[in-house]
Coordinates of N, CA and C in Angstrom, one line a residue:
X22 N -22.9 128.8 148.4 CA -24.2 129.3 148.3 C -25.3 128.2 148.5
X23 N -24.7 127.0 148.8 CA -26.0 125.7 149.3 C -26.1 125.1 148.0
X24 N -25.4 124.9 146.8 CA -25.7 124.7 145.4 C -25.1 123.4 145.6
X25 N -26.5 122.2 145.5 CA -25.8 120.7 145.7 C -26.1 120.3 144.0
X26 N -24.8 120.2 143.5 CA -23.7 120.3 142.0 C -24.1 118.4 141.8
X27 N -24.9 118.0 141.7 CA -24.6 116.5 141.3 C -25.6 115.9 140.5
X28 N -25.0 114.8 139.5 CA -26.0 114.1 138.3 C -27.3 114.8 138.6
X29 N -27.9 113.9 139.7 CA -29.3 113.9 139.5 C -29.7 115.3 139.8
X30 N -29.2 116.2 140.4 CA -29.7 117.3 140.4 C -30.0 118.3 139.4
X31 N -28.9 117.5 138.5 CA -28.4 118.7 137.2 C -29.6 118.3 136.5
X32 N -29.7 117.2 136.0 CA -30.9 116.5 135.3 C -32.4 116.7 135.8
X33 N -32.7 117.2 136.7 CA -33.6 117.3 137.7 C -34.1 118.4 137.3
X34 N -32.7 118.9 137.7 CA -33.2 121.1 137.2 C -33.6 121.3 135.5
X35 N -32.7 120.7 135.0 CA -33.3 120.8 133.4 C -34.2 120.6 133.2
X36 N -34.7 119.4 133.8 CA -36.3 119.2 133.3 C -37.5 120.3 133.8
X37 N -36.8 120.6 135.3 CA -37.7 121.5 135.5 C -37.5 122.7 134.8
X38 N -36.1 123.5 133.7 CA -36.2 124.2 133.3 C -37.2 124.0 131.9
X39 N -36.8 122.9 131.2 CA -37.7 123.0 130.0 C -39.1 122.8 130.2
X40 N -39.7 122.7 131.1 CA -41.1 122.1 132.0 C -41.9 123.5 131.8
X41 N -40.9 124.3 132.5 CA -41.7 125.6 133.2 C -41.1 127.2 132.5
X42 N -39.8 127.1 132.1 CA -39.3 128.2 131.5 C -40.1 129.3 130.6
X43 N -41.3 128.3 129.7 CA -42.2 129.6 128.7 C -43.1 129.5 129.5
X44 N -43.6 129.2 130.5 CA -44.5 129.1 131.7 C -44.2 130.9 132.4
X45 N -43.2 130.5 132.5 CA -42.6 131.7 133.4 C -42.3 132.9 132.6
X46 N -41.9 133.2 132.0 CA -41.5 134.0 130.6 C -43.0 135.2 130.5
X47 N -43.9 134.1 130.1 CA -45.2 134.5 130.2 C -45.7 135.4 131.2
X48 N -45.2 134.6 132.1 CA -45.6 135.3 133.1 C -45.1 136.7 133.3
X49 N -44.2 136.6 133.6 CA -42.6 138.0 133.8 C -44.0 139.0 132.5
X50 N -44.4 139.1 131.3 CA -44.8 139.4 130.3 C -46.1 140.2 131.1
X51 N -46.2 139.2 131.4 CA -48.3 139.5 131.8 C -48.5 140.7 132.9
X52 N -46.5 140.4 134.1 CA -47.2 141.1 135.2 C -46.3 142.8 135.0
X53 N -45.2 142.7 134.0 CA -44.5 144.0 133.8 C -44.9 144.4 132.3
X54 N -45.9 143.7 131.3 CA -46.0 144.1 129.7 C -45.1 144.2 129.1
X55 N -43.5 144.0 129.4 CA -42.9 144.1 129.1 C -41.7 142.6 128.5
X56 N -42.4 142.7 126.8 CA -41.9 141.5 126.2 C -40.5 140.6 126.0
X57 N -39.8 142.3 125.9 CA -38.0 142.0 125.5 C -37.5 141.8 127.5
X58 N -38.2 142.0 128.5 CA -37.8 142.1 129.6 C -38.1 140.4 130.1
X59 N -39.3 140.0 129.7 CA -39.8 138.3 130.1 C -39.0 137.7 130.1
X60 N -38.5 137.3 128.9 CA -37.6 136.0 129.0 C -36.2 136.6 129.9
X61 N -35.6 137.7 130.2 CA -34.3 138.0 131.1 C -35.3 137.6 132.6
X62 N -36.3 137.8 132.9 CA -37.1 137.8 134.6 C -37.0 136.4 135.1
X63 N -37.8 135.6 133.7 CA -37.4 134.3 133.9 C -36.0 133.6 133.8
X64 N -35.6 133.9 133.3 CA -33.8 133.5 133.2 C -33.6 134.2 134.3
X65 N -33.5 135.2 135.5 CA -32.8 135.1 136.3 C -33.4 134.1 138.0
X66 N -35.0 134.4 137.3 CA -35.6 133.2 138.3 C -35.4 132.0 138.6
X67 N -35.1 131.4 137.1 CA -34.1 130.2 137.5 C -32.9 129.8 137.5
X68 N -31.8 131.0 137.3 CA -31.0 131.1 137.9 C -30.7 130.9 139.8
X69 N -31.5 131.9 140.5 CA -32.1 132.0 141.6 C -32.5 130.7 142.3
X70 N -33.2 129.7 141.7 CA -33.7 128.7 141.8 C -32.7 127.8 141.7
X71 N -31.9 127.9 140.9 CA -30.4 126.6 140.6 C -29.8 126.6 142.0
X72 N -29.3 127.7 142.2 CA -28.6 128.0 143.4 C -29.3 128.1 144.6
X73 N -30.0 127.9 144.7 CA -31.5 127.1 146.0 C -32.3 125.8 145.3
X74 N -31.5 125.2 144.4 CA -32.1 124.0 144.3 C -32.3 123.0 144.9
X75 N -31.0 122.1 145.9 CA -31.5 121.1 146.9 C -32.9 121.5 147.8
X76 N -32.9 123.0 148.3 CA -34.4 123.4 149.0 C -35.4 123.5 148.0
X77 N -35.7 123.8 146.9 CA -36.6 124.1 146.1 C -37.1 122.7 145.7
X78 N -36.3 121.9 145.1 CA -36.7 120.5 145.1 C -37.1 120.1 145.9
X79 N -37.2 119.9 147.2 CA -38.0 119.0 148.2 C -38.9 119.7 148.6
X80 N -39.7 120.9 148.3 CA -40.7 121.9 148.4 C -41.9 121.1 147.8
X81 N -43.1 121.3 148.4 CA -44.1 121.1 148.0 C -44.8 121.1 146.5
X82 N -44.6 122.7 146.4 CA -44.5 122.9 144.8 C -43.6 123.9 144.1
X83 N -42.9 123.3 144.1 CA -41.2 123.6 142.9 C -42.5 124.6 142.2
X84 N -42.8 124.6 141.4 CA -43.1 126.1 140.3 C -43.9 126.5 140.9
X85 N -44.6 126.6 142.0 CA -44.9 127.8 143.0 C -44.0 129.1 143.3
X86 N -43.0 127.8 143.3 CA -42.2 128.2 144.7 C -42.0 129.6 143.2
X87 N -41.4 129.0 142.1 CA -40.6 129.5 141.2 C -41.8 131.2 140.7
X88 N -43.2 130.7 140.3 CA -43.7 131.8 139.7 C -43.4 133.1 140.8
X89 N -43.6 132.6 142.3 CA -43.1 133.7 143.5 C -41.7 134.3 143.0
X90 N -41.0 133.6 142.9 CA -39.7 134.2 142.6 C -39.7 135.5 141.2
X91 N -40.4 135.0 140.4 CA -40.9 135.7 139.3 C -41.2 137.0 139.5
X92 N -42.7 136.7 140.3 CA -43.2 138.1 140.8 C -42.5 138.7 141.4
X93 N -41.9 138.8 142.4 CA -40.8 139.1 143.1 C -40.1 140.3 142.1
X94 N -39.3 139.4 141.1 CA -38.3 140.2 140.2 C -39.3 141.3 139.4
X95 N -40.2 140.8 139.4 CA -41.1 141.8 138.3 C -41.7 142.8 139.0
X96 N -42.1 142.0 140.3 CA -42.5 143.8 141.6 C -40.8 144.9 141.4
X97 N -39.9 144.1 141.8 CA -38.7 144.9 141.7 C -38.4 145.7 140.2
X98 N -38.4 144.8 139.5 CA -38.7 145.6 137.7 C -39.5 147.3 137.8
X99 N -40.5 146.9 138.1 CA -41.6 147.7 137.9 C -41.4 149.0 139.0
X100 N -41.3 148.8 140.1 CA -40.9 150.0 141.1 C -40.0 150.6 140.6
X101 N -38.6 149.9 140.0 CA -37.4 150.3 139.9 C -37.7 151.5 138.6
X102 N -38.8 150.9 138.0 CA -39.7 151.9 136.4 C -39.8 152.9 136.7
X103 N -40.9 152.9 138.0 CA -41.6 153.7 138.6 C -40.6 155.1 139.1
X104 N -39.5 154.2 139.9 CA -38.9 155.4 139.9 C -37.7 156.1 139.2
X105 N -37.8 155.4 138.4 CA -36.8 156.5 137.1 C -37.8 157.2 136.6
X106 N -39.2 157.0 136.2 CA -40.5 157.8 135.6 C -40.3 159.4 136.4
X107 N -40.1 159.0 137.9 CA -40.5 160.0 139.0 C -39.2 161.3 138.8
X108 N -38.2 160.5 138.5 CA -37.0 161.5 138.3 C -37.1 162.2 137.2
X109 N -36.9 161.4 136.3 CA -37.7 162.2 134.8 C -38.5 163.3 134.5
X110 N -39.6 162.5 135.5 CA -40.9 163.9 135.3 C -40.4 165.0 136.2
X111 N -39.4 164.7 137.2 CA -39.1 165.3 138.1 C -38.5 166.3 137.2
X112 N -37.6 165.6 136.8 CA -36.4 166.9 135.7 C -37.1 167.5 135.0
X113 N -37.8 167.5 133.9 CA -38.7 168.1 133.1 C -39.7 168.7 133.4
X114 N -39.9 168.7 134.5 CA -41.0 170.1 135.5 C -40.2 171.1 136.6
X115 N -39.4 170.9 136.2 CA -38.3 172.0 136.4 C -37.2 172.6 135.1
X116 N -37.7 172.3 134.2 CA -36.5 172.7 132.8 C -37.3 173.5 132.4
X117 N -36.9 174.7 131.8 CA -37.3 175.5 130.9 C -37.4 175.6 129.9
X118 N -38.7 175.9 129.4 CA -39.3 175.3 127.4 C -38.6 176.0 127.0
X119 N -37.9 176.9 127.0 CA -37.0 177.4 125.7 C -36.0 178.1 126.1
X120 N -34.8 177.7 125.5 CA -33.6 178.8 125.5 C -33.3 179.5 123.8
X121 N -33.0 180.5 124.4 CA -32.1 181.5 123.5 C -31.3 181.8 123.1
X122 N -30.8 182.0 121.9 CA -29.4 181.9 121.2 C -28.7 180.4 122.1
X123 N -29.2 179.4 121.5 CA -28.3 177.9 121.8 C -27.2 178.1 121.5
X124 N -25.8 177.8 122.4 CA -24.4 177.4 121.7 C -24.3 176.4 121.5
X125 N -24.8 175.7 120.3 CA -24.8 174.7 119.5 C -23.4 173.5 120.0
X126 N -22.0 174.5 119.2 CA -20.9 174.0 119.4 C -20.4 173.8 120.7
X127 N -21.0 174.5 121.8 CA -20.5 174.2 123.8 C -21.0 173.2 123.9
X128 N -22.6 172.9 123.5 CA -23.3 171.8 124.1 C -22.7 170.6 123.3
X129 N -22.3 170.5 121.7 CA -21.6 169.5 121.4 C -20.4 169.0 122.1
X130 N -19.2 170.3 122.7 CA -18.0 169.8 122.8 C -18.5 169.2 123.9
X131 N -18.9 169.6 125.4 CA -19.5 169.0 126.6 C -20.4 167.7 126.4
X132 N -21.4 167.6 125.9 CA -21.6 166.1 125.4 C -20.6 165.1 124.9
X133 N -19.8 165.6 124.3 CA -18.7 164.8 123.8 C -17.6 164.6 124.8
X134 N -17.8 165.7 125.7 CA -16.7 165.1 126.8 C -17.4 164.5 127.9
X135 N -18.5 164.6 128.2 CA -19.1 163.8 129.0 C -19.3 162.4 128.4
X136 N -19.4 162.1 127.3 CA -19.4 160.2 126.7 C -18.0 159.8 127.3
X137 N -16.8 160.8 127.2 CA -15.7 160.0 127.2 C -15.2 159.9 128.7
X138 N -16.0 160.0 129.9 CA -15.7 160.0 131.0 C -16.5 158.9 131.3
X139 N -15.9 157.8 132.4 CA -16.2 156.6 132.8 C -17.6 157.3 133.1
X140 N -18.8 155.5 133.3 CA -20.0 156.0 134.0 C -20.6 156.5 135.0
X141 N -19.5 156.5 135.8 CA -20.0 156.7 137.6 C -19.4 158.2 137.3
X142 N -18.0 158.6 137.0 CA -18.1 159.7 137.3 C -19.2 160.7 135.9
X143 N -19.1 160.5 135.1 CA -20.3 161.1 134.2 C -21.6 161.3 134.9
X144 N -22.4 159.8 135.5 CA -23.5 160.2 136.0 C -23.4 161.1 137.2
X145 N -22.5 161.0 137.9 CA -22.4 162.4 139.1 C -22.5 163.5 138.9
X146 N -21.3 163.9 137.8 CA -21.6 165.0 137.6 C -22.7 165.4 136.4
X147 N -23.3 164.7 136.0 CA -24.7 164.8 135.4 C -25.9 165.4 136.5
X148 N -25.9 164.1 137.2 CA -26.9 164.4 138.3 C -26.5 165.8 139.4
X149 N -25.5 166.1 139.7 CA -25.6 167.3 140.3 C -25.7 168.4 139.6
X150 N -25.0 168.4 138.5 CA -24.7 169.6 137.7 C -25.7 169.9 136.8
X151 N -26.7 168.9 136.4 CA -27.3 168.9 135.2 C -28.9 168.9 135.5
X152 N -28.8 168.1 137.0 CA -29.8 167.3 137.6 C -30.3 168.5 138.8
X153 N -29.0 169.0 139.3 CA -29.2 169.9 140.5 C -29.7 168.7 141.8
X154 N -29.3 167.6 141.5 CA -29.0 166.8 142.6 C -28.4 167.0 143.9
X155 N -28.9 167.2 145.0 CA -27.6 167.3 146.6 C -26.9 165.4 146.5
X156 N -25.6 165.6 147.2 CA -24.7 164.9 147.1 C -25.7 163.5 147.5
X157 N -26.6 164.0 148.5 CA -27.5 162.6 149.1 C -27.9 161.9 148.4
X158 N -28.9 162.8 147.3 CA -29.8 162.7 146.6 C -29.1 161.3 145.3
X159 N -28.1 162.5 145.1 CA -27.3 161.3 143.7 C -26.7 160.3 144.4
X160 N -25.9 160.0 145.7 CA -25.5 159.2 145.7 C -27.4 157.8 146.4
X161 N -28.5 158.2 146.5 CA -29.3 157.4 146.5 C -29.5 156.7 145.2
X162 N -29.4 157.8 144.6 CA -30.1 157.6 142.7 C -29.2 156.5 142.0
X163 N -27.8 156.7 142.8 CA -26.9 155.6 142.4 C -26.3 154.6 142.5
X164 N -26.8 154.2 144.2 CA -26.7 153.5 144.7 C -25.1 153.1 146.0
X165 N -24.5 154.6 145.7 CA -23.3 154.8 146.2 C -23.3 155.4 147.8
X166 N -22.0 155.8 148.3 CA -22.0 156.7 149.1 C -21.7 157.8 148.9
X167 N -22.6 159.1 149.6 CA -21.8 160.1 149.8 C -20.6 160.5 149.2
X168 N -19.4 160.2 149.8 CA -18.2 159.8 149.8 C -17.6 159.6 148.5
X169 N -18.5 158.9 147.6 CA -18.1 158.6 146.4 C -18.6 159.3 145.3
X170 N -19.6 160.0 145.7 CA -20.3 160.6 144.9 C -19.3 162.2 145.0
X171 N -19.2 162.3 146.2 CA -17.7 163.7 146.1 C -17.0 163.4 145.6
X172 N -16.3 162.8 145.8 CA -14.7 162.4 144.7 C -15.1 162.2 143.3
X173 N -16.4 161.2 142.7 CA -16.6 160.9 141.5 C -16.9 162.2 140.9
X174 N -17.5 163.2 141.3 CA -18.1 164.7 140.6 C -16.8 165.1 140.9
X175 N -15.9 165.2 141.9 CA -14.7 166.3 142.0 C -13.5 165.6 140.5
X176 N -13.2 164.4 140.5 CA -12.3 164.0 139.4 C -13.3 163.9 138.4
X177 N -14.6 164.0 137.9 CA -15.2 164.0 137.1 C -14.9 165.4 136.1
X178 N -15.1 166.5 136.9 CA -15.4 167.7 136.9 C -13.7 168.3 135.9
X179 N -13.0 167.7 136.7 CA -11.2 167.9 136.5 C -11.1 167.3 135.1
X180 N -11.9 166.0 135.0 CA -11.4 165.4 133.6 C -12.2 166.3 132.6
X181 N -13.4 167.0 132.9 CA -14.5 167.7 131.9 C -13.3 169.0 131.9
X182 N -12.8 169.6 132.9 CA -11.8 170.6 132.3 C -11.2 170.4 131.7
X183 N -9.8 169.3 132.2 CA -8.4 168.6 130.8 C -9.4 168.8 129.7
X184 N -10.7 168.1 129.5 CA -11.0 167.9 128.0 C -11.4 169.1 127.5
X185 N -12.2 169.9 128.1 CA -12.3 171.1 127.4 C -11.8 172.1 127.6
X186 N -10.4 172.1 128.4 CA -9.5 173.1 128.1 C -9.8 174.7 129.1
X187 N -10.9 174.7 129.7 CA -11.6 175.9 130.4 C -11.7 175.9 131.5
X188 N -12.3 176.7 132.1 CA -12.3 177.2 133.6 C -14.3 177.4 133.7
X189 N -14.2 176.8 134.8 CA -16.0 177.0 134.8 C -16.3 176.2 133.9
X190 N -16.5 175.0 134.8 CA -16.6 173.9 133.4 C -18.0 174.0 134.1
X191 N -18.6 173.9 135.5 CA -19.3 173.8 136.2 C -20.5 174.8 135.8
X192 N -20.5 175.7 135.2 CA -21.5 176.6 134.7 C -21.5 175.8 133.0
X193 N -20.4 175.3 132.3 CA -20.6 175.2 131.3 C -21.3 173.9 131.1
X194 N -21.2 172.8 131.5 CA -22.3 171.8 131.8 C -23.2 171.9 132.0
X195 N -23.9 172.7 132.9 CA -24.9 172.9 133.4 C -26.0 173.3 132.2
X196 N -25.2 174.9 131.7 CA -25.6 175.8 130.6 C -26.0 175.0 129.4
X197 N -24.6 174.0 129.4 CA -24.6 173.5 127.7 C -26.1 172.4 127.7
X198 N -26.1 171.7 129.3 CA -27.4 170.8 129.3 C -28.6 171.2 129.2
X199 N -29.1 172.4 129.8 CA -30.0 173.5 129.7 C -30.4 173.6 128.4
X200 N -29.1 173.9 127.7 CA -29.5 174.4 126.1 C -29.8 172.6 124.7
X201 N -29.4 172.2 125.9 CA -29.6 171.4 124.5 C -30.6 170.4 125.4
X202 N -31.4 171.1 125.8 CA -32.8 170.2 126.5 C -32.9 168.8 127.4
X203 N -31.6 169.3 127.8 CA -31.1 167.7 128.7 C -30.8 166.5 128.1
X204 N -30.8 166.7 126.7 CA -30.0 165.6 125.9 C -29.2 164.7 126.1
X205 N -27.8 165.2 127.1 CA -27.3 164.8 127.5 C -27.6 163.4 128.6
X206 N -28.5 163.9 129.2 CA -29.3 162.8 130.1 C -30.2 161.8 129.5
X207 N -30.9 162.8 128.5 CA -32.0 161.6 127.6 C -31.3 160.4 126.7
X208 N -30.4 160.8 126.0 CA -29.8 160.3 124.7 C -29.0 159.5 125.2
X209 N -28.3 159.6 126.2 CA -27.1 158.5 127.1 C -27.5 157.8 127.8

């Protein structure tokens, strides 16, 4: 990675960590409001910065260079917000304010069997089934392919049957999410 590992460098970076770290912290704070998120923006900033340290060091201005790095993480923070807000709102302007006669007990057993299925296949079949996601769509939302997002929902779907024992598990997800206000999505 270009990481030149020696005395002076190690001693070099420290100081510039303890110099600038609540410097940056702050910052990460001011530009996302977001207090418990600051100090992780800055810890990965100079993380970032370690492993470009021989170039960062002979830079003009080292905590320039570094608050850029900052903003950077916290532009990415904040869009990344921006668009789970958009999905969100997206889901809940398409849900309907009330269902009738809730099956209480479907929507428990199905939440219970969706915790116990790994995360990738859970969120698949969440997002398609729950979400009404196309295969594109979720595998964007998740950072996957296509490809993976079929097989994750198809063995996803198989493990939600073994667990609950039924046929049409695919309406029963769906149903049980509906009924219990997308809980499933919210609470996980």
């Amino acid at each position: 990675m270009g990481t030149v590992v020696d005395d002076a460098a190690s001693v070099e970076f420290h100081a510039f960590f303890e110099r600038h770290y609540a410097e940056l912290s702050r910052l990460a704070h001011l530009l996302t409001g977001e207090p418990d998120a600051a100090d992780d923006l800055a810890a990965d900033a100079l993380l970032a910065l370690w492993h470009r340290w021989d170039r960062v060091r002979s830079a003009d201005h080292p905590a320039a260079y570094a608050r850029g790095v900052v903003a950077n993480l916290a532009r990415t923070r904040i869009r990344t917000a921006v668009r789970e807000r958009r999905r969100i709102a997206l889901f809940w302007s398409q849900r309907e304010e009330k269902t009738e006669n809730p099956d209480v007990a479907g929507v428990v057993d199905v939440q219970e069997a969706l915790r116990r299925l790994p995360f990738r296949k859970r969120a698949c079949v969440v997002l398609r089934h729950a979400f009404d996601l196309s295969e594109k769509d979720t595998a964007l939302a998740l950072g996957v392919s296509v490809g993976t997002v079929k097989s994750q929902t198809s063995k996803g779907m198989a493990e939600l049957q073994r667990l609950l024992g039924t046929r049409g598990v695919q309406k029963q997800v769906h149903a049980a999410i509906a009924r219990s206000g997308g809980a499933a999505g919210r609470n996980r």
